[in-house]
Coordinates of C-alpha atoms and ligand atoms in Angstrom, one line a residue:
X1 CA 156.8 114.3 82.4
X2 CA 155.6 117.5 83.7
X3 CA 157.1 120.7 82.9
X4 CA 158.8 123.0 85.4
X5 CA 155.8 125.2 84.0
X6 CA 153.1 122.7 84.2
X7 CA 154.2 121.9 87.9
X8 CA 153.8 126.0 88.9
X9 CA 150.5 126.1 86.6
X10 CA 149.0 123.0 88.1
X11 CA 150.0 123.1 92.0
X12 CA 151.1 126.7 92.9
X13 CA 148.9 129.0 90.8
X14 CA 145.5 129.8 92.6
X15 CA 144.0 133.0 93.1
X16 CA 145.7 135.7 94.7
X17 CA 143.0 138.5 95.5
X18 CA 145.3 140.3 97.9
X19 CA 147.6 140.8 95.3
X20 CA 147.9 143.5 92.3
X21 CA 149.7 140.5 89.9
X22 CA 150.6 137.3 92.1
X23 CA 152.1 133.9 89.9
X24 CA 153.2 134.3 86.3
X25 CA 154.6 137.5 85.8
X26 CA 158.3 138.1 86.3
X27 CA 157.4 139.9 89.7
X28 CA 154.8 139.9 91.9
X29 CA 152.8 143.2 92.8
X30 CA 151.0 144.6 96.0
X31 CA 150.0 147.4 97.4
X32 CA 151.2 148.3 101.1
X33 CA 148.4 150.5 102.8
X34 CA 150.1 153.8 104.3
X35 CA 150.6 153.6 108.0
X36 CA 151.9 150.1 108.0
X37 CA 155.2 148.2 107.6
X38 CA 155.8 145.6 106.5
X39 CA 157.0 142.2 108.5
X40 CA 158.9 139.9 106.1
X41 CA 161.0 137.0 107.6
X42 CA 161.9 133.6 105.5
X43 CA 162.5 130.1 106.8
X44 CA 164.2 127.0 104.9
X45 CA 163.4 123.2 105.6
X46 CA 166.0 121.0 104.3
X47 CA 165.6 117.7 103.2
X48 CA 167.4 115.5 105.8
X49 CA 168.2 118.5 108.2
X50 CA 164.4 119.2 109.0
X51 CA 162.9 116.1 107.5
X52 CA 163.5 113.1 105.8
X53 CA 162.6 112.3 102.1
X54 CA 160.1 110.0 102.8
X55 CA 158.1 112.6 105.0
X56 CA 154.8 113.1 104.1
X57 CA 153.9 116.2 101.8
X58 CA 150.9 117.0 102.7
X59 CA 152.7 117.9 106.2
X60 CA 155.5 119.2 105.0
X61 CA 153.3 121.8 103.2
X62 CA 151.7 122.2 106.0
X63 CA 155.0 123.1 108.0
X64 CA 157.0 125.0 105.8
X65 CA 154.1 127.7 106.0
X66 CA 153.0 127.1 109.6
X67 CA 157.4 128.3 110.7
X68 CA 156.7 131.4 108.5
X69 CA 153.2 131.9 110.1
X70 CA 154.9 131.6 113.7
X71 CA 157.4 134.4 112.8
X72 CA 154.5 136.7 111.7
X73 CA 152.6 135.9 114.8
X74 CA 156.1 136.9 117.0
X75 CA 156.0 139.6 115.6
X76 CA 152.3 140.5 116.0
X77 CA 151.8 141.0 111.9
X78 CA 148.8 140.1 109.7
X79 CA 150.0 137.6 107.0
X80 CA 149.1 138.2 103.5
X81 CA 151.8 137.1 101.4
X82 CA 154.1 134.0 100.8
X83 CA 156.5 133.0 98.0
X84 CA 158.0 129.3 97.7
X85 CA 161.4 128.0 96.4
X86 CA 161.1 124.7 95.6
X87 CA 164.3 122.3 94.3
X88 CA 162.9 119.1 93.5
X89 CA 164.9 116.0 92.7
X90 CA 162.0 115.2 90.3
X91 CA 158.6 116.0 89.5
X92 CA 156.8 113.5 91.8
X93 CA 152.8 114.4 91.0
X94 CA 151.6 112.7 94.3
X95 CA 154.2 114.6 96.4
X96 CA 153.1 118.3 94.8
X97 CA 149.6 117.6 95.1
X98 CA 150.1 116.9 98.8
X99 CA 152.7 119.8 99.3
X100 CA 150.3 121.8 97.8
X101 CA 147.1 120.7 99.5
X102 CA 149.2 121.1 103.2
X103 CA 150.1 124.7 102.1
X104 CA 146.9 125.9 100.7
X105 CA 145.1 124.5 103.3
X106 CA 147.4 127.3 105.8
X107 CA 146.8 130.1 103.0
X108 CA 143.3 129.7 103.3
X109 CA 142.6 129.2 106.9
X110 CA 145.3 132.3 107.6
X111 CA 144.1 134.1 104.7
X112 CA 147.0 135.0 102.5
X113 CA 148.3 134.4 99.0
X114 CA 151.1 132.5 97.4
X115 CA 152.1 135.1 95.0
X116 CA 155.2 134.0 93.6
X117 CA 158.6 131.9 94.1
X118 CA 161.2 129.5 92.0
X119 CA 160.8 125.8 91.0
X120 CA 164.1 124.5 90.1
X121 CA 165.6 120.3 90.1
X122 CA 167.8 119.4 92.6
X123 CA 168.2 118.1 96.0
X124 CA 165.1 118.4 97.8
X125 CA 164.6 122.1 99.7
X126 CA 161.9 124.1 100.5
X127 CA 162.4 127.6 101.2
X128 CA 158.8 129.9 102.0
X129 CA 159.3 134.3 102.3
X130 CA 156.6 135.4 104.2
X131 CA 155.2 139.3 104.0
X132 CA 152.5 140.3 106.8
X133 CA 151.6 144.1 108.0
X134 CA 151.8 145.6 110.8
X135 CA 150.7 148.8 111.5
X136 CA 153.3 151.4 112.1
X137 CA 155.8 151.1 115.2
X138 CA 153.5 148.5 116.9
X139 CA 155.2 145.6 115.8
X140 CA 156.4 142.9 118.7
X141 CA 160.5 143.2 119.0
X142 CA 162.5 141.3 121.4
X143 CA 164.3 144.0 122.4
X144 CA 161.6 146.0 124.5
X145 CA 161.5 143.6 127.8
X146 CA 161.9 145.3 131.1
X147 CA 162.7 144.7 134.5
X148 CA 159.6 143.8 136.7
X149 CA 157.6 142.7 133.3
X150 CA 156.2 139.2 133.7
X151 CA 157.6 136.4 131.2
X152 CA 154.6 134.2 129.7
X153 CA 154.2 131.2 126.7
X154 CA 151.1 130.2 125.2
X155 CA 150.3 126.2 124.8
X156 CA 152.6 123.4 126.3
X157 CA 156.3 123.0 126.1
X158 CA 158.3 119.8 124.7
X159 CA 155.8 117.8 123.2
X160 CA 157.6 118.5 119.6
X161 CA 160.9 117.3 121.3
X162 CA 159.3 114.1 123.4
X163 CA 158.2 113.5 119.6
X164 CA 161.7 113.4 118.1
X165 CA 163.2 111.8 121.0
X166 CA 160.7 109.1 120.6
X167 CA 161.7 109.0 117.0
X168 CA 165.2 108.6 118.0
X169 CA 164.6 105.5 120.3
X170 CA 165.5 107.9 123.4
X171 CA 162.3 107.9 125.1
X172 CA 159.5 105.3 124.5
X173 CA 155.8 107.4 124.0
X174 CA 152.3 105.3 124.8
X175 CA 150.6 105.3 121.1
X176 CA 148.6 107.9 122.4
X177 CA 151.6 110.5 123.8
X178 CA 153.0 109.8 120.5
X179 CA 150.0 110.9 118.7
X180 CA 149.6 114.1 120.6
X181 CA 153.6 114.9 120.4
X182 CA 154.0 114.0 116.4
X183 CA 150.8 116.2 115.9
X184 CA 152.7 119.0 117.3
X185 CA 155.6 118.0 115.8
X186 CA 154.2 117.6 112.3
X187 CA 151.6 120.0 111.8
X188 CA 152.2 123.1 114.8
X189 CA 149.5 125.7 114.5
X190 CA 151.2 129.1 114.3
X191 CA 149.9 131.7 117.2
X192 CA 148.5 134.2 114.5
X193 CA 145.9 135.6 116.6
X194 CA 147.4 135.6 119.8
X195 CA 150.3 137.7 118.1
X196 CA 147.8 140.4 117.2
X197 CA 146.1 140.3 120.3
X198 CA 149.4 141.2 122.1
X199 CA 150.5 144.3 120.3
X200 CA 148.6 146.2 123.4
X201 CA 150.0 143.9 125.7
X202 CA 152.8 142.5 125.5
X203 CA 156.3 144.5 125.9
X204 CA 158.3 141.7 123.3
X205 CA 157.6 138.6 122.1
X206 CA 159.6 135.5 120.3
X207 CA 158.5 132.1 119.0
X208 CA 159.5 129.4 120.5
X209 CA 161.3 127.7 117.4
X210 CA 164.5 126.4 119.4
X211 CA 163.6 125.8 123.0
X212 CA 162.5 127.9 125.9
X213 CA 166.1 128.6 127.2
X214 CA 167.4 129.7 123.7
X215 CA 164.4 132.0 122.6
X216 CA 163.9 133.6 125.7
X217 CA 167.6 133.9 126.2
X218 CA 167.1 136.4 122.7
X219 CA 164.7 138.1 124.5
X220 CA 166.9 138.6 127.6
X221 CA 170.1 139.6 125.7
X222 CA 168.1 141.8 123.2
X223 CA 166.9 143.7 126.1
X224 CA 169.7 143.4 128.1
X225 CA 167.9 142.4 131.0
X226 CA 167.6 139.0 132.9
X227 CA 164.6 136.7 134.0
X228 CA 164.0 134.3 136.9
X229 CA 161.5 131.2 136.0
X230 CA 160.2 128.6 138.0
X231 CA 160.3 125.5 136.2
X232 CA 157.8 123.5 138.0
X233 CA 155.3 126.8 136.7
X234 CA 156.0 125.7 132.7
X235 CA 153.0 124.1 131.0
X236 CA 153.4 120.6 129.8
X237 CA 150.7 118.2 128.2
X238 CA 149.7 115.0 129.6
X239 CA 152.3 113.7 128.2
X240 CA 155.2 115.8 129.2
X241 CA 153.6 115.1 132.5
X242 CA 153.9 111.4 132.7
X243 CA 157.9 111.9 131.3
X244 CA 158.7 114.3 134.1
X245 CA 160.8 114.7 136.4
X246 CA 163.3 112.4 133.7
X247 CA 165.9 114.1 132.0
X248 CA 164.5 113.2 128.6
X249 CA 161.5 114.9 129.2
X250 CA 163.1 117.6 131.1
X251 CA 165.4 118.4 128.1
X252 CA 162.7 118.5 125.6
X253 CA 160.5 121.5 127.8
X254 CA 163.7 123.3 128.3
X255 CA 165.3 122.8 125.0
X256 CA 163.4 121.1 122.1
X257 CA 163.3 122.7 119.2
X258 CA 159.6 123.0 117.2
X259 CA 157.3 124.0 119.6
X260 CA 156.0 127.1 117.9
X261 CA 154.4 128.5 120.9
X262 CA 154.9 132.1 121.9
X263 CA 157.3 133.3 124.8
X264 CA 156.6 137.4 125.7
X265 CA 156.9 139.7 128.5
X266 CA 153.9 142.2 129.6
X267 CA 153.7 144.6 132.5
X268 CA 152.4 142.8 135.9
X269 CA 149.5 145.4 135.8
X270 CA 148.4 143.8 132.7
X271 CA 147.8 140.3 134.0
X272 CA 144.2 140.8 133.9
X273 CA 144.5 141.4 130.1
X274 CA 146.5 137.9 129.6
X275 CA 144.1 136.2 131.3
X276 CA 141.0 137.9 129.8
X277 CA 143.3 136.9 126.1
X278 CA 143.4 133.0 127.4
X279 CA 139.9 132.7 128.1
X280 CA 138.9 134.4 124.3
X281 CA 141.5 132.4 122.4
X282 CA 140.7 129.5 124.3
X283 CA 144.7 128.6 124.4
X284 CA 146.5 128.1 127.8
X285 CA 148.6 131.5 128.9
X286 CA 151.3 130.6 131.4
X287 CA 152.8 133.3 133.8
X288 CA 156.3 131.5 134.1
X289 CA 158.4 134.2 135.9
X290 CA 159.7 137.7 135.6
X291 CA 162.2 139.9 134.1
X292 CA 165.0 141.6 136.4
X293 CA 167.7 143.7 135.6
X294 CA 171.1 142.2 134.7
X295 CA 172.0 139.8 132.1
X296 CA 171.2 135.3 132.2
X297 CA 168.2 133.1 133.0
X298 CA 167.6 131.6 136.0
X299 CA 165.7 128.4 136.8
X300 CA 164.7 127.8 139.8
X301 CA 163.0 124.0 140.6
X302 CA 160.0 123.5 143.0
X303 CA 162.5 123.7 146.3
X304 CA 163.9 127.2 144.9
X305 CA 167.2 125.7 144.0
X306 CA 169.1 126.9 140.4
X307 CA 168.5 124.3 137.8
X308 CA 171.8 124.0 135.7
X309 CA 170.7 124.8 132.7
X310 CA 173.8 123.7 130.1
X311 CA 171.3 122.8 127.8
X312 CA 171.4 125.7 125.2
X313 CA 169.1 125.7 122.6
X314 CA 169.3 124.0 118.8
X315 CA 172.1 125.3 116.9
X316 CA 173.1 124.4 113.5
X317 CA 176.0 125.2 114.1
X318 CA 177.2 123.3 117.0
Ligands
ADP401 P1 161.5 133.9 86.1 O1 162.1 133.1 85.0 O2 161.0 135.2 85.7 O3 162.2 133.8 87.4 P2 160.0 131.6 86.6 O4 159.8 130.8 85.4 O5 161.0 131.2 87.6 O6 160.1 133.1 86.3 O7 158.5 131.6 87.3 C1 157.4 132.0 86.6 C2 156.4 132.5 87.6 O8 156.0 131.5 88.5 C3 156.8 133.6 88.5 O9 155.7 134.5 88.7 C4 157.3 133.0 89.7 O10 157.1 133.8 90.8 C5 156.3 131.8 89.8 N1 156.7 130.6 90.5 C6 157.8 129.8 90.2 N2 157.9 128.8 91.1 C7 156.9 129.0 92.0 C8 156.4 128.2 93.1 N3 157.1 127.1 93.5 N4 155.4 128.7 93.8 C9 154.8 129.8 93.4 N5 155.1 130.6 92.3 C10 156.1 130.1 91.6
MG402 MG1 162.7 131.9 88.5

């Protein structure tokens, strides 16, 4: 049986070149360039909260790092490094080495290093720190928004949540919707770039980790401001499409959890700019309203009508 020891030797020690000392020593060392801070943020998947045992590792690995990713590209920081607690109910070989292969194959394609963590027994919990840089006061807060600034998200809305609804035997997906919406369920690819890119855009910025209404509300109550959206102006995939108008469907763009994308705000006079940003990162940027003063978020549907909107985002809590 392998060794807490062997298990961090064999599937969580790999180079760490952006690192002074990365696995093995009782810390882990790096240098922090002057001029920038640094982002750090940390995100915990829980074995029947987030997933069930029987998921597969290779995307779990793939997800616990792709959450942390999405808060560095909120926050328009460069990734560089991660560390990963890991309880384990037992040393299951074919689960590590799929873990590990989902998360390494993030490290590599975002360029960072795992450079440390904790392997321990017990019930199964994976917990992923994330460090990134950003360069000094240019970071992407929530709390910047202002009235007249237009609100935008990157991607599609509620394909994550059409995905667990489907799970849940609330909504029944064609084989191919369900394909698309588990993909984004399972493996959501964190908005690295397009954070970066809107440091000299974008006024604030959140990921969309809980659903529209709840992650732009933060934005809204942050700034103390307020926002009107049109709902018929959110982007949904092909297969949101074919779901819509039904509440299901409508729920899931509103307020599924999961969908990684980015929410911000950017001056109107910079439109141009989010369009040019589109067209480079080949990703869809939706202009889905405006920021006002006040407090609340107002959704408006095609005939300009208020959308009750008692749908809140996920809480653990509730
Ligand atoms: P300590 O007893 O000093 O806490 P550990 O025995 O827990 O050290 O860990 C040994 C080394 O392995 C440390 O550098 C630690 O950061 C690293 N490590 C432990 N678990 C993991 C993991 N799951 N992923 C990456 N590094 C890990
Ligand atoms: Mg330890």
């Amino acid at each position: 049986v392998a060794s807490e020891f062997d298990i961090i030797r064999r599937y969580f020690t790999r180079p760490a070149p952006r690192a002074e000392v990365g696995v093995g020593d009782d810390c882990a060392l790096v240098k922090v360039a002057s001029g920038v801070e640094l982002a750090i943020s940390a995100d915990m998947l829980v074995c029947g909260q987030h997933f069930f045992a029987d998921a597969d590792p290779l995307k779990l690995g793939h997800k616990a790092l792709a959450v942390n990713l999405s808060d560095m590209a909120a926050m328009g920081a460069v990734p560089r490094w991660a560390m990963l607690c890991l309880a384990l109910p037992e040393p299951d070989e074919a689960w590590l080495e799929g873990f590990s292969r989902g998360f390494f194959a993030l490290t590599q394609e975002y360029g960072l290093d795992l450079i440390g963590g904790d392997t321990t027994r017990g019930p199964l919990n994976i917990c992923v720190q994330i460090l990134g840089e950003v360069p000094e006061g240019q970071a992407l807060r929530r709390d910047r928004a202002k009235p007249g600034d237009e609100v935008w998200v990157s991607g599609t809305l509620g394909d994550a949540g059409l995905a667990l609804a489907h799970a849940h035997g609330r909504i029944e997906l064609s084989p191919e919707d369900a394909a698309a919406c588990f993909a984004q369920l399972d493996m959501p690819q964190p908005r690295v770039a397009l954070g970066l890119a809107l440091r000299s855009i974008a006024t604030s910025a959140i990921d969309i980790s809980d659903g529209l209404v709840a992650d732009l509300g933060h934005i809204l109550e942050s700034s103390g401001v307020s926002a009107d959206v049109e709902f018929s102006a959110l982007p949904v995939s092909a297969a949101g499409a074919r779901h819509l108008p039904g509440e299901i469907a409508q729920q899931a763009v509103l307020a599924g959890g999961d969908d990684y994308e980015l929410c911000f705000t950017a001056p109107a006079a910079l439109a141009t700019e989010v369009a040019t940003l589109a067209r480079r990162l080949r990703m869809p940027l939706t202009r889905i309203g405006r920021i006002a003063a006040g407090s609340g978020l107002r959704i408006y549907d095609a005939g300009g009508n208020p959308l009750s909107i008692g749908v809140g985002g996920f809480d653990h809590f509730r």
